Tab-separated table of C-alpha atoms in Angstrom:
chain	number	residue	atom	x	y	z
F	1	MET	CA	62.340	1.055	19.160
F	2	PRO	CA	64.444	-1.866	18.968
F	3	ARG	CA	67.233	-3.198	16.930
F	4	PRO	CA	66.113	-5.455	14.292
F	5	ILE	CA	67.745	-9.298	15.291
F	6	TRP	CA	68.155	-10.493	11.452
F	7	ASN	CA	66.908	-8.738	8.045
F	8	GLY	CA	66.011	-11.460	5.555
F	9	THR	CA	63.812	-12.274	3.114
F	10	LEU	CA	60.631	-14.047	3.499
F	11	SER	CA	59.955	-16.591	0.620
F	12	PHE	CA	56.834	-18.220	-0.643
F	13	GLY	CA	56.070	-19.456	-3.946
F	14	LEU	CA	58.386	-17.461	-6.678
F	15	LEU	CA	56.918	-13.879	-3.664
F	16	GLN	CA	60.243	-12.592	-1.635
F	17	VAL	CA	59.889	-10.229	0.717
F	18	PRO	CA	62.352	-8.127	2.659
F	19	VAL	CA	61.797	-8.116	7.010
F	20	GLN	CA	62.816	-7.092	9.800
F	21	LEU	CA	62.454	-9.949	12.769
F	22	MET	CA	62.424	-7.779	15.531
F	23	PRO	CA	61.167	-9.293	19.471
F	24	GLY	CA	57.775	-9.919	20.130
F	25	GLU	CA	58.534	-10.185	24.157
F	26	ARG	CA	60.787	-8.000	26.552
F	27	SER	CA	61.700	-9.047	29.409
F	28	THR	CA	61.193	-7.513	33.390
F	29	ASP	CA	62.688	-9.785	35.699
F	30	LEU	CA	65.199	-7.522	37.238
F	31	HIS	CA	68.600	-8.973	36.891
F	32	PHE	CA	71.177	-8.124	39.964
F	33	ARG	CA	74.398	-8.251	40.012
F	34	MET	CA	76.851	-9.826	43.029
F	35	LEU	CA	79.082	-7.711	44.696
F	36	ASP	CA	81.561	-7.648	46.933
F	37	GLY	CA	80.634	-7.207	50.099
F	38	ARG	CA	83.158	-5.765	51.964
F	39	THR	CA	83.881	-3.172	49.022
F	40	LYS	CA	80.789	-3.180	47.372
F	41	SER	CA	82.736	-4.086	44.318
F	42	PRO	CA	81.783	-6.808	41.270
F	43	ILE	CA	82.297	-9.492	41.114
F	44	ARG	CA	83.806	-11.164	38.730
F	45	TYR	CA	83.713	-14.731	37.185
F	46	GLU	CA	86.243	-16.169	35.240
F	47	ARG	CA	87.129	-19.174	33.694
F	48	VAL	CA	88.874	-21.981	36.030
F	49	ASN	CA	90.745	-25.040	36.104
F	50	ALA	CA	88.745	-27.344	38.362
F	51	GLU	CA	91.369	-29.797	38.961
F	52	THR	CA	93.909	-27.354	39.556
F	53	GLY	CA	92.444	-23.658	40.116
F	54	GLU	CA	94.377	-22.038	37.708
F	55	GLU	CA	92.651	-19.268	35.414
F	56	VAL	CA	92.547	-20.984	31.621
F	57	PRO	CA	92.917	-18.555	28.787
F	58	TRP	CA	90.268	-18.924	26.250
F	59	LYS	CA	93.295	-19.727	23.756
F	60	GLU	CA	93.750	-23.559	24.751
F	61	ILE	CA	88.997	-23.517	26.019
F	62	VAL	CA	88.578	-26.751	23.665
F	63	LYS	CA	84.485	-28.111	23.262
F	64	ALA	CA	83.456	-31.205	24.493
F	65	TYR	CA	80.729	-33.731	24.553
F	66	GLU	CA	79.624	-35.352	28.118
F	67	TYR	CA	78.429	-38.602	27.190
F	68	ALA	CA	78.823	-40.441	30.433
F	69	LYS	CA	80.222	-38.843	34.209
F	70	GLY	CA	83.315	-37.780	34.020
F	71	SER	CA	83.504	-38.830	30.154
F	72	TYR	CA	83.984	-36.342	27.505
F	73	ALA	CA	84.432	-36.384	23.676
F	74	ILE	CA	86.237	-33.697	22.524
F	75	VAL	CA	84.799	-32.165	19.587
F	76	ASP	CA	87.109	-29.705	17.066
F	77	GLU	CA	86.266	-27.086	15.828
F	78	LYS	CA	86.752	-27.882	12.134
F	79	GLU	CA	83.857	-30.341	12.215
F	80	LEU	CA	81.156	-28.420	14.619
F	81	LYS	CA	81.771	-25.209	11.440
F	82	ARG	CA	81.078	-28.429	9.387
F	83	VAL	CA	77.958	-29.314	9.972
F	84	ALA	CA	76.691	-25.472	11.427
F	85	PRO	CA	73.914	-24.976	8.971
F	86	GLU	CA	74.116	-21.875	6.231
F	87	SER	CA	73.115	-18.711	7.545
F	88	THR	CA	70.873	-18.505	4.100
F	89	GLU	CA	69.354	-15.856	4.953
F	90	THR	CA	65.682	-16.307	3.933
F	91	ILE	CA	63.368	-17.912	6.113
F	92	ASP	CA	61.838	-20.654	3.864
F	93	ILE	CA	58.110	-21.481	4.466
F	94	GLU	CA	57.644	-24.779	3.244
F	95	ALA	CA	53.779	-26.172	3.456
F	96	PHE	CA	50.967	-24.111	4.675
F	97	VAL	CA	48.722	-26.002	7.818
F	98	ASP	CA	45.855	-25.668	9.134
F	99	ALA	CA	46.053	-23.283	12.542
F	100	GLU	CA	44.763	-25.431	14.991
F	101	ALA	CA	46.753	-28.936	13.545
F	102	ILE	CA	49.577	-27.271	16.475
F	103	ASP	CA	49.963	-28.443	19.304
F	104	GLU	CA	50.270	-25.404	21.750
F	105	ARG	CA	53.394	-27.057	23.372
F	106	HIS	CA	55.411	-26.817	20.217
F	107	PHE	CA	55.477	-22.492	20.653
F	108	GLU	CA	58.967	-21.818	22.237
F	109	LYS	CA	59.658	-17.794	21.234
F	110	PRO	CA	56.900	-14.605	19.762
F	111	TYR	CA	59.345	-12.684	16.700
F	112	VAL	CA	57.651	-9.283	15.083
F	113	LEU	CA	58.116	-9.782	10.855
F	114	VAL	CA	58.204	-6.372	10.462
F	115	PRO	CA	58.003	-5.292	6.582
F	116	GLY	CA	61.662	-3.554	4.386
F	117	LYS	CA	60.651	-0.538	2.166
F	118	ARG	CA	58.309	-1.293	-1.158
F	119	ALA	CA	57.824	-4.654	0.710
F	120	ASP	CA	54.348	-3.818	1.750
F	121	LYS	CA	52.086	-5.575	-1.036
F	122	GLY	CA	53.701	-9.089	-0.471
F	123	TYR	CA	53.735	-8.849	2.762
F	124	VAL	CA	49.839	-7.462	3.177
F	125	LEU	CA	49.333	-10.038	0.085
F	126	LEU	CA	50.628	-13.899	2.696
F	127	ARG	CA	48.717	-12.224	5.309
F	128	GLU	CA	45.413	-11.469	4.042
F	129	THR	CA	45.874	-15.072	2.934
F	130	LEU	CA	46.388	-16.964	5.833
F	131	ARG	CA	43.631	-14.687	7.776
F	132	ARG	CA	41.188	-16.010	5.206
F	133	THR	CA	42.029	-19.215	4.510
F	134	GLY	CA	43.061	-20.316	8.228
F	135	LYS	CA	46.500	-21.177	7.076
F	136	VAL	CA	49.964	-20.796	9.079
F	137	GLY	CA	53.117	-21.054	7.073
F	138	ILE	CA	55.473	-23.737	8.401
F	139	ALA	CA	59.219	-22.608	7.228
F	140	ARG	CA	62.663	-22.895	7.988
F	141	LEU	CA	65.171	-20.066	9.052
F	142	VAL	CA	69.148	-19.754	10.394
F	143	ILE	CA	69.553	-16.946	13.401
F	144	ARG	CA	73.342	-17.346	13.681
F	145	THR	CA	74.282	-20.313	14.063
F	146	ARG	CA	71.496	-22.501	14.966
F	147	GLN	CA	68.448	-23.524	12.845
F	148	TYR	CA	64.623	-23.502	13.629
F	149	LEU	CA	61.718	-24.174	13.264
F	150	ALA	CA	59.245	-21.538	12.793
F	151	MET	CA	54.748	-20.440	11.859
F	152	LEU	CA	53.911	-17.798	10.140
F	153	LYS	CA	50.588	-16.011	11.921
F	154	PRO	CA	48.393	-13.167	10.376
F	155	GLN	CA	47.988	-11.391	14.239
F	156	GLU	CA	46.011	-8.228	13.581
F	157	ARG	CA	48.482	-5.604	11.714
F	158	ALA	CA	51.156	-7.818	11.635
F	159	LEU	CA	52.806	-11.176	11.129
F	160	ILE	CA	53.963	-13.302	13.752
F	161	LEU	CA	56.804	-15.485	13.841
F	162	ILE	CA	56.530	-17.543	16.311
F	163	LEU	CA	59.462	-20.541	16.886
F	164	LEU	CA	58.904	-23.864	17.033
F	165	ARG	CA	60.374	-27.179	19.692
F	166	PHE	CA	61.015	-30.004	17.358
F	167	PRO	CA	59.141	-32.795	18.681
F	168	GLN	CA	62.113	-34.357	19.616
F	169	GLU	CA	62.511	-31.826	22.166
F	170	LEU	CA	58.715	-32.757	23.667
F	171	VAL	CA	58.629	-35.230	26.491
F	172	ASP	CA	55.750	-37.668	25.384
F	173	THR	CA	53.226	-38.264	28.278
F	174	ASP	CA	52.436	-41.834	28.242
F	175	GLU	CA	56.487	-41.071	30.758
F	176	TYR	CA	54.451	-40.160	32.975
F	177	SER	CA	51.654	-42.532	34.581
F	178	LEU	CA	48.218	-40.777	34.709
F	179	PRO	CA	44.145	-41.565	34.773
F	180	ALA	CA	43.385	-43.006	31.760
F	181	ALA	CA	41.471	-40.986	28.745
F	182	GLY	CA	37.814	-40.306	30.244
F	183	THR	CA	36.119	-40.065	34.021
F	184	ALA	CA	36.194	-44.274	34.057
F	185	GLY	CA	36.745	-45.378	37.515
F	186	GLN	CA	37.030	-42.824	38.932
F	187	ARG	CA	33.224	-43.006	40.774
F	188	ILE	CA	32.846	-39.192	39.440
F	189	SER	CA	29.055	-39.045	38.962
F	190	ALA	CA	27.030	-36.769	35.829
F	191	ARG	CA	25.922	-34.572	38.628
F	192	GLU	CA	30.011	-33.552	40.397
F	193	LEU	CA	29.937	-32.724	35.977
F	194	GLU	CA	27.656	-30.683	36.343
F	195	MET	CA	28.238	-28.717	38.842
F	196	ALA	CA	32.155	-27.991	37.251
F	197	ALA	CA	31.145	-27.518	34.402
F	198	GLN	CA	28.344	-24.256	36.309
F	199	LEU	CA	31.461	-23.468	38.213
F	200	VAL	CA	33.777	-22.853	34.948
F	201	ASP	CA	29.940	-20.734	33.457
F	202	SER	CA	30.311	-18.622	36.723
F	203	MET	CA	34.364	-17.985	36.665
F	204	THR	CA	34.375	-17.343	32.763
F	205	ALA	CA	35.367	-14.507	31.003
F	206	PRO	CA	36.491	-12.727	28.687
F	207	TRP	CA	40.775	-12.898	27.817
F	208	LYS	CA	42.155	-9.024	28.817
F	209	PRO	CA	45.396	-9.184	29.117
F	210	ALA	CA	45.887	-6.353	31.368
F	211	ASP	CA	44.394	-7.512	33.557
F	212	TYR	CA	46.152	-9.922	34.043
F	213	LYS	CA	49.956	-7.817	36.300
F	214	ASP	CA	53.332	-9.671	37.548
F	215	GLU	CA	52.601	-8.108	41.680
F	216	PHE	CA	55.850	-9.492	42.396
F	217	ARG	CA	57.785	-7.503	40.382
F	218	ALA	CA	55.703	-5.000	41.626
F	219	LYS	CA	56.646	-4.908	44.829
F	220	LEU	CA	60.886	-6.323	44.021
F	221	LEU	CA	60.461	-2.990	42.485
F	222	LYS	CA	59.848	-1.034	45.226
F	223	VAL	CA	61.962	-2.476	47.160
F	224	VAL	CA	65.457	-1.594	44.063
F	225	GLU	CA	64.147	2.114	44.056
F	226	ALA	CA	63.826	2.034	48.081
F	227	SER	CA	67.731	0.509	47.843
F	228	VAL	CA	68.156	3.399	45.293
F	229	ARG	CA	66.954	6.399	47.076
F	230	LYS	CA	69.001	5.551	50.287
F	231	GLY	CA	72.275	6.201	48.008
F	232	GLY	CA	72.560	3.545	45.279
F	233	ARG	CA	73.527	4.833	41.555
F	234	ARG	CA	71.787	5.472	39.247
F	235	VAL	CA	73.000	4.737	35.579
F	236	ALA	CA	72.216	6.399	31.986
F	237	ARG	CA	70.942	3.980	29.775
F	238	ILE	CA	72.192	3.571	26.508
F	239	GLU	CA	69.377	2.733	24.022
F	240	PRO	CA	70.559	1.430	20.395
F	241	LEU	CA	71.168	2.223	18.096
F	242	GLU	CA	68.716	1.315	14.298
F	243	THR	CA	69.720	-0.956	11.859
F	244	ALA	CA	67.228	-0.210	8.662
F	245	VAL	CA	66.895	-2.930	5.631
F	246	GLU	CA	68.479	-1.644	2.467
F	247	PRO	CA	65.663	-0.907	0.270
F	248	SER	CA	64.392	-2.974	-2.925
F	249	SER	CA	64.107	-0.938	-5.928
F	250	ASN	CA	61.745	-3.114	-8.105
F	251	VAL	CA	58.403	-3.658	-9.492
F	252	VAL	CA	57.008	-6.933	-8.533
F	253	ASP	CA	54.604	-8.996	-10.499
F	254	PHE	CA	53.127	-11.045	-7.963
F	255	MET	CA	50.079	-11.944	-10.007
F	256	GLY	CA	53.505	-13.640	-12.044
F	257	LEU	CA	55.652	-14.701	-9.547
F	258	LEU	CA	51.825	-16.641	-8.440
F	259	GLU	CA	50.668	-18.137	-11.304
F	260	ARG	CA	54.229	-19.415	-12.327
F	261	SER	CA	54.871	-20.959	-8.180
F	262	LEU	CA	51.168	-23.032	-9.176
F	263	ALA	CA	52.408	-24.043	-12.391
F	264	SER	CA	55.485	-25.817	-10.928
F	265	GLY	CA	53.830	-26.965	-7.638
F	266	LYS	CA	57.496	-25.537	-6.084
F	267	ARG	CA	58.597	-25.575	-3.141
F	268	THR	CA	61.187	-23.734	-1.159
F	269	ARG	CA	63.088	-26.027	0.218
F	270	PRO	CA	66.484	-24.804	2.918
F	271	GLY	CA	69.298	-24.702	0.998
F	272	GLY	CA	67.031	-26.126	-2.363
F	273	GLY	CA	65.231	-23.278	-4.979
F	274	GLY	CA	63.998	-19.634	-2.600
F	275	ALA	CA	66.821	-20.134	-1.345
F	276	ALA	CA	69.499	-21.060	-3.724
F	277	ALA	CA	67.646	-18.603	-6.748
F	278	SER	CA	67.974	-15.319	-2.803
F	279	LYS	CA	71.671	-16.249	-2.590
F	280	SER	CA	72.188	-15.653	-5.938
F	281	ALA	CA	70.347	-12.869	-6.775
F	282	ALA	CA	72.740	-11.744	-3.390
F	283	LYS	CA	75.759	-12.251	-4.955
F	284	SER	CA	74.503	-11.258	-8.366
F	285	ALA	CA	73.905	-7.441	-6.434
F	286	THR	CA	77.526	-7.757	-4.975
F	287	LYS	CA	79.269	-7.494	-8.480
F	288	ARG	CA	76.994	-5.145	-9.702
F	289	LYS	CA	77.975	-3.758	-6.569
F	290	ALA	CA	82.179	-4.504	-6.816
F	291	LYS	CA	82.511	-3.725	-10.562
F	292	PRO	CA	82.350	0.873	-9.982
F	293	ALA	CA	84.028	0.588	-6.754
F	294	ALA	CA	87.198	-2.092	-8.789
F	295	ARG	CA	86.707	0.470	-11.437
F	296	LYS	CA	87.644	3.758	-8.510
F	297	LYS	CA	90.618	1.697	-7.358
F	298	THR	CA	92.802	0.876	-10.964
F	299	ALA	CA	91.471	4.894	-11.684
F	300	ALA	CA	93.022	5.824	-8.173
F	301	LYS	CA	96.481	2.814	-9.299
F	302	ALA	CA	97.676	5.253	-12.186
F	303	PRO	CA	98.385	8.850	-10.787
F	304	ALA	CA	99.544	7.200	-8.011
F	305	LYS	CA	102.037	4.948	-10.076
F	306	LYS	CA	103.836	8.224	-12.926
F	307	ALA	CA	104.092	9.780	-8.515
F	308	ARG	CA	106.623	7.133	-8.217
F	309	ARG	CA	107.710	7.332	-11.506
F	310	ARG	CA	108.850	11.213	-11.367
F	311	ALA	CA	109.555	9.571	-6.916
F	312	SER	CA	112.156	7.605	-9.175
């Protein structure tokens, strides 16, 4: 089983559901290494100064933005950290919208949300509610140091989280020279439209993803396998360890939380009530865990002090 990319909480209204963000796709590309053809040794990439040709150590490297060709503005690392989004470990659902309302061009990358232990009820409650209402959840989350917009939708037994492109990342089609809407000015006859529709109808089939194969990859794989048989080396693959979500021992009153969420008319916002509440709860839990450890540390110091007195 693959490792979770992210562990956190799915938040909608006052409900908090521990979840793991798991990969929803896998790369099937064949990656090639560059070797020295004389010795068959791997080629290493180095950080080299473009003018002097000398290697640059990491401590001397700074980040800069090229605002014009050959002109750079150096950005201070502290400023980058200051404006970086705060990691809340929460998927904050801000709104629910009709599933058909989202342009498919916004879809970027799929993930699968897996409920944490004892979190099945909240997970199923959201999944089936979205299914019955035909809605999808629009949320924000921070993965590593970047904030993402995302969509949550039910698919069979799973809740799928799809990262979305922000509107400014899409190219407006008006920037291109395209034919006018409709058939006006194209001299397309009714008969041509009818025949084209008949052709589409004759080629219509149920969508079966398994019917479509990456033929180029299959051919390329045969070439690689033949090369391995001729004398290449096989390397054992080490599978990564799984990371488990810490189980929640609390019994959640879902009806009460739903009633309070509806009564307050509250929507969770990044850094707002939902995120702040989960952050506060996390701090409290950390303090509770720290107290016994602190007592143990104090208890351990007492014998050590006595030992030092005897030694002196």
